[in-house]
Amino acid sequence: MLTDQELLRYSRQILLKQIDIDGQTRLKAARVLIVGLGGLGSPVALYLAAAGVGELHLADFDQVDLTNLQRQIIHDSHSLGVAKVDSAMERLSRLNPEVRLVPRRTVLDADTLAEAVAAVDLVLDCSDNFTTREAVNAACVAAGKPLVSGAAIRLEGQLSVFDPRRPESPCYHCLYGHGSEAELTCSEAGVVGPLVGMVGSLQALEALKLLAGFGEPLVGRLLLVDALGSRFRELRVKRDPACVVCGGGHGE
C-alpha cells in the first residue's frame, strides 16, 4: 500500500494512466541491482530512487576521484576519496529516505554476483568494461532476471534490454560475442558528460517500464546514440541459437 506521503511524492507519475497506483505499488515492491555508480549509474540511481523503486542494491568497489566529477553527478567534491557506494547512499538517502539501500562495496566474483542477482528483480549494468558486462549477463541468464545494459564512450552510446523471461530475447553475448581485448575505457578514450547522463536516464526509463509494466522495452533492439550529430538509430537484434551463454533459450 502507498502512504499519503508517497501518493503526494509520486503524484506526477501516478497521474499517468500507464503507471497509476498499481504501477507505483509495483515500483515500491521492486528490488533492483545497479552495477557501477559512475557516469551511467549516477542518473540511474538518482532517477530510480526519485521514482520510488523500493530497494536499490548498489554495487561498486571504487572510490570517488577528481576525474569522475565531470560526469558522475551523484558524487561531488566533498566525496573525493570516499567509496562510491557510500557517496551514492548519502545522496540517495537525502533525495528519498523511503528507499531501502543495500551496499555492495567489493568486487563481485562469480559467487557473490550470482547471489546479488538472485536477490533482486532486475539488474542494470552500468559498468565500464566488457569482462564485467559478460559476467553480469551470464548471471542474469542463469537466474532468469531482466538486464538493462548501457554503454557510452567518446561521443557514442548504446542501450538494450535483455530479458531471459521472453523466448525471443537475445542476451548480451548474442550481440557482442567475446568482445575485443583492445577495448578502450573512458579514462583512455574520453567521454562527454551529458552523453552518459542521457544513456543512464534511458536505462532508468527502461527499468521503470519493466518494473511497472508499461510501454515497449528495448528487447531485441539496440539503440545507438550519436551525440556528435544528435541522432538516434535502432538495430534489430536476434537471439543466437548457438550462443554459449543462453543457448538460444534452451541451454543447448
Short mmCIF file of C-alpha atoms in Angstrom, two decimals:
data_model
loop_
_atom_site.label_atom_id
_atom_site.label_comp_id
_atom_site.label_asym_id
_atom_site.label_seq_id
_atom_site.Cartn_x
_atom_site.Cartn_y
_atom_site.Cartn_z
CA MET A 1 0.00 0.00 0.00
CA LEU A 2 1.08 3.58 -0.63
CA THR A 3 1.07 6.12 2.19
CA ASP A 4 -0.39 9.61 1.81
CA GLN A 5 3.16 10.97 1.63
CA GLU A 6 4.04 8.56 -1.16
CA LEU A 7 0.89 9.41 -3.08
CA LEU A 8 1.94 13.05 -2.93
CA ARG A 9 5.62 12.46 -3.69
CA TYR A 10 4.91 10.35 -6.77
CA SER A 11 1.70 12.12 -7.83
CA ARG A 12 3.05 13.37 -11.17
CA GLN A 13 3.85 9.88 -12.43
CA ILE A 14 0.80 8.30 -10.78
CA LEU A 15 -1.26 10.68 -12.94
CA LEU A 16 -0.05 8.75 -15.99
CA LYS A 17 -2.59 6.08 -16.88
CA GLN A 18 0.28 3.79 -17.88
CA ILE A 19 1.56 3.81 -14.28
CA ASP A 20 -1.31 4.78 -11.95
CA ILE A 21 -1.39 3.50 -8.37
CA ASP A 22 -0.93 -0.14 -9.41
CA GLY A 23 2.29 0.64 -11.24
CA GLN A 24 3.57 2.76 -8.39
CA THR A 25 2.84 -0.04 -5.95
CA ARG A 26 4.86 -2.42 -8.14
CA LEU A 27 7.75 0.03 -8.12
CA LYS A 28 7.62 0.23 -4.32
CA ALA A 29 7.82 -3.57 -4.08
CA ALA A 30 10.69 -3.86 -6.58
CA ARG A 31 14.31 -4.68 -5.84
CA VAL A 32 16.98 -3.54 -8.29
CA LEU A 33 20.74 -4.12 -8.59
CA ILE A 34 22.84 -1.30 -10.07
CA VAL A 35 26.31 -2.49 -11.09
CA GLY A 36 28.56 0.56 -11.23
CA LEU A 37 27.97 4.01 -9.75
CA GLY A 38 29.83 6.08 -12.31
CA GLY A 39 28.62 8.08 -15.28
CA LEU A 40 25.79 5.69 -16.14
CA GLY A 41 24.97 4.52 -12.63
CA SER A 42 24.64 8.07 -11.32
CA PRO A 43 21.48 9.06 -13.24
CA VAL A 44 20.16 5.50 -12.98
CA ALA A 45 20.34 5.52 -9.18
CA LEU A 46 19.02 9.07 -8.86
CA TYR A 47 16.01 8.54 -11.12
CA LEU A 48 15.07 5.14 -9.72
CA ALA A 49 15.26 6.45 -6.16
CA ALA A 50 13.25 9.52 -7.11
CA ALA A 51 10.65 7.33 -8.83
CA GLY A 52 10.10 5.25 -5.70
CA VAL A 53 11.73 1.93 -6.52
CA GLY A 54 11.56 0.27 -3.13
CA GLU A 55 15.03 -1.27 -2.78
CA LEU A 56 18.26 -0.37 -4.56
CA HIS A 57 21.30 -2.64 -4.30
CA LEU A 58 24.38 -0.52 -5.06
CA ALA A 59 27.50 -2.31 -6.31
CA ASP A 60 30.84 -0.57 -6.83
CA PHE A 61 34.32 -1.22 -5.40
CA ASP A 62 35.86 2.09 -6.45
CA GLN A 63 36.41 5.43 -4.72
CA VAL A 64 35.49 8.90 -5.98
CA ASP A 65 38.29 10.57 -7.94
CA LEU A 66 38.51 14.16 -9.17
CA THR A 67 38.34 12.99 -12.80
CA ASN A 68 34.94 11.37 -12.08
CA LEU A 69 33.15 14.62 -11.25
CA GLN A 70 32.87 15.78 -14.88
CA ARG A 71 30.14 13.17 -15.47
CA GLN A 72 29.37 11.13 -12.32
CA ILE A 73 26.71 13.51 -11.00
CA ILE A 74 25.71 11.51 -7.92
CA HIS A 75 29.08 12.43 -6.37
CA ASP A 76 30.54 15.85 -5.56
CA SER A 77 33.77 17.50 -4.42
CA HIS A 78 33.07 16.56 -0.79
CA SER A 79 33.08 12.87 -1.82
CA LEU A 80 36.67 12.75 -3.07
CA GLY A 81 38.40 9.66 -1.72
CA VAL A 82 35.12 8.24 -0.40
CA ALA A 83 33.80 4.87 -1.56
CA LYS A 84 31.36 5.46 -4.41
CA VAL A 85 28.77 3.28 -2.70
CA ASP A 86 28.91 5.42 0.45
CA SER A 87 28.84 8.67 -1.52
CA ALA A 88 25.83 7.46 -3.51
CA MET A 89 23.99 6.24 -0.42
CA GLU A 90 24.37 9.62 1.26
CA ARG A 91 22.98 11.45 -1.78
CA LEU A 92 20.13 8.99 -2.36
CA SER A 93 19.04 8.97 1.28
CA ARG A 94 18.69 12.74 1.11
CA LEU A 95 16.78 12.52 -2.14
CA ASN A 96 14.32 9.86 -0.98
CA PRO A 97 14.60 8.44 2.57
CA GLU A 98 11.79 5.97 1.80
CA VAL A 99 14.03 3.89 -0.48
CA ARG A 100 15.95 0.99 1.09
CA LEU A 101 19.64 0.98 0.14
CA VAL A 102 21.76 -2.17 0.16
CA PRO A 103 25.54 -1.57 -0.24
CA ARG A 104 27.92 -3.90 -2.06
CA ARG A 105 31.39 -2.35 -1.79
CA THR A 106 33.58 -5.20 -3.01
CA VAL A 107 34.34 -6.69 -6.40
CA LEU A 108 31.61 -9.13 -7.41
CA ASP A 109 33.07 -12.53 -8.23
CA ALA A 110 31.07 -15.42 -9.70
CA ASP A 111 29.54 -16.46 -6.39
CA THR A 112 28.75 -13.03 -4.99
CA LEU A 113 27.44 -11.87 -8.37
CA ALA A 114 25.07 -14.84 -8.55
CA GLU A 115 23.90 -14.07 -5.01
CA ALA A 116 23.43 -10.36 -5.80
CA VAL A 117 21.40 -11.08 -8.96
CA ALA A 118 19.25 -13.70 -7.22
CA ALA A 119 18.30 -11.15 -4.54
CA VAL A 120 16.67 -8.67 -6.97
CA ASP A 121 14.01 -8.44 -9.65
CA LEU A 122 16.03 -6.56 -12.27
CA VAL A 123 19.66 -5.65 -12.97
CA LEU A 124 21.14 -2.53 -14.56
CA ASP A 125 24.65 -2.92 -15.94
CA CYS A 126 26.32 0.48 -15.61
CA SER A 127 29.87 -0.86 -15.63
CA ASP A 128 32.65 0.29 -17.93
CA ASN A 129 34.33 -2.91 -19.10
CA PHE A 130 33.46 -5.94 -21.20
CA THR A 131 34.51 -8.53 -18.62
CA THR A 132 32.03 -7.25 -16.05
CA ARG A 133 29.26 -6.95 -18.64
CA GLU A 134 29.78 -10.55 -19.71
CA ALA A 135 29.74 -11.77 -16.10
CA VAL A 136 26.59 -9.80 -15.26
CA ASN A 137 24.88 -11.11 -18.38
CA ALA A 138 25.72 -14.72 -17.56
CA ALA A 139 24.40 -14.29 -14.01
CA CYS A 140 21.16 -12.75 -15.30
CA VAL A 141 20.64 -15.54 -17.83
CA ALA A 142 21.26 -18.19 -15.15
CA ALA A 143 18.82 -16.51 -12.74
CA GLY A 144 16.24 -15.58 -15.37
CA LYS A 145 16.42 -11.88 -14.47
CA PRO A 146 15.99 -9.00 -16.95
CA LEU A 147 19.08 -6.91 -17.67
CA VAL A 148 19.17 -3.28 -18.82
CA SER A 149 22.58 -2.69 -20.38
CA GLY A 150 24.09 0.67 -21.34
CA ALA A 151 27.46 1.87 -22.57
CA ALA A 152 29.00 5.17 -23.66
CA ILE A 153 32.43 6.27 -24.84
CA ARG A 154 33.73 9.30 -26.69
CA LEU A 155 30.58 10.66 -28.37
CA GLU A 156 28.70 7.39 -28.89
CA GLY A 157 26.29 5.47 -26.69
CA GLN A 158 24.39 2.17 -26.78
CA LEU A 159 21.41 0.76 -24.91
CA SER A 160 19.47 -2.50 -24.94
CA VAL A 161 17.33 -4.74 -22.73
CA PHE A 162 17.95 -8.47 -22.40
CA ASP A 163 15.11 -10.40 -20.83
CA PRO A 164 15.58 -14.19 -20.47
CA ARG A 165 11.91 -14.47 -19.44
CA ARG A 166 10.99 -13.80 -23.09
CA PRO A 167 11.70 -16.62 -25.54
CA GLU A 168 12.57 -14.21 -28.35
CA SER A 169 15.07 -12.14 -26.35
CA PRO A 170 18.79 -12.35 -27.12
CA CYS A 171 21.33 -11.99 -24.34
CA TYR A 172 24.33 -9.65 -24.23
CA HIS A 173 26.63 -12.39 -25.54
CA CYS A 174 24.34 -12.99 -28.54
CA LEU A 175 25.02 -9.40 -29.56
CA TYR A 176 28.68 -8.86 -28.66
CA GLY A 177 30.21 -12.34 -28.63
CA HIS A 178 33.61 -12.42 -26.97
CA GLY A 179 34.24 -8.71 -27.45
CA SER A 180 37.69 -7.29 -28.01
CA GLU A 181 40.84 -7.45 -25.92
CA ALA A 182 41.68 -3.95 -27.18
CA GLU A 183 38.50 -2.41 -25.77
CA LEU A 184 39.05 1.12 -24.52
CA THR A 185 37.69 2.70 -21.35
CA CYS A 186 36.60 6.29 -20.77
CA SER A 187 39.89 7.01 -19.00
CA GLU A 188 41.71 6.07 -22.21
CA ALA A 189 39.37 7.37 -24.92
CA GLY A 190 37.38 10.11 -23.14
CA VAL A 191 33.64 10.74 -22.96
CA VAL A 192 31.36 13.77 -22.83
CA GLY A 193 29.33 14.05 -19.61
CA PRO A 194 25.80 14.65 -20.94
CA LEU A 195 26.08 11.54 -23.14
CA VAL A 196 26.44 9.16 -20.19
CA GLY A 197 23.67 11.13 -18.48
CA MET A 198 21.42 10.55 -21.49
CA VAL A 199 22.16 6.83 -21.74
CA GLY A 200 21.81 6.36 -17.97
CA SER A 201 18.48 8.19 -17.98
CA LEU A 202 17.24 5.92 -20.76
CA GLN A 203 18.39 2.91 -18.74
CA ALA A 204 16.33 4.16 -15.79
CA LEU A 205 13.33 4.63 -18.06
CA GLU A 206 13.62 1.08 -19.41
CA ALA A 207 13.85 -0.23 -15.84
CA LEU A 208 10.69 1.63 -14.81
CA LYS A 209 8.84 0.23 -17.84
CA LEU A 210 9.83 -3.32 -16.93
CA LEU A 211 9.08 -2.95 -13.23
CA ALA A 212 5.78 -1.08 -13.50
CA GLY A 213 4.65 -2.98 -16.59
CA PHE A 214 4.07 -0.33 -19.24
CA GLY A 215 5.36 0.55 -22.69
CA GLU A 216 7.57 -1.46 -25.03
CA PRO A 217 11.02 -2.26 -23.60
CA LEU A 218 14.09 -2.39 -25.85
CA VAL A 219 14.08 -6.18 -26.02
CA GLY A 220 15.57 -7.41 -29.28
CA ARG A 221 16.57 -3.85 -30.20
CA LEU A 222 19.83 -1.94 -29.85
CA LEU A 223 19.55 1.84 -29.57
CA LEU A 224 22.59 3.72 -30.87
CA VAL A 225 23.19 7.32 -29.81
CA ASP A 226 25.34 9.63 -31.94
CA ALA A 227 26.00 12.65 -29.72
CA LEU A 228 28.10 14.41 -32.35
CA GLY A 229 25.26 14.52 -34.87
CA SER A 230 22.40 14.39 -32.31
CA ARG A 231 20.99 11.27 -33.98
CA PHE A 232 19.41 8.05 -32.73
CA ARG A 233 19.45 4.80 -34.68
CA GLU A 234 17.85 1.45 -33.86
CA LEU A 235 19.05 -2.00 -34.88
CA ARG A 236 17.13 -5.24 -34.58
CA VAL A 237 18.97 -7.94 -32.63
CA LYS A 238 18.07 -11.62 -32.83
CA ARG A 239 18.83 -14.40 -30.40
CA ASP A 240 21.78 -16.54 -31.45
CA PRO A 241 20.68 -20.20 -31.33
CA ALA A 242 24.34 -21.18 -30.93
CA CYS A 243 25.05 -18.72 -28.08
CA VAL A 244 27.28 -20.33 -25.44
CA VAL A 245 25.57 -18.32 -22.65
CA CYS A 246 21.83 -18.51 -23.30
CA GLY A 247 21.94 -21.44 -25.76
CA GLY A 248 19.06 -20.00 -27.75
CA GLY A 249 16.98 -20.15 -24.58
CA HIS A 250 17.22 -23.92 -24.26
CA GLY A 251 20.56 -24.37 -22.52
CA GLU A 252 21.97 -26.22 -25.53
#
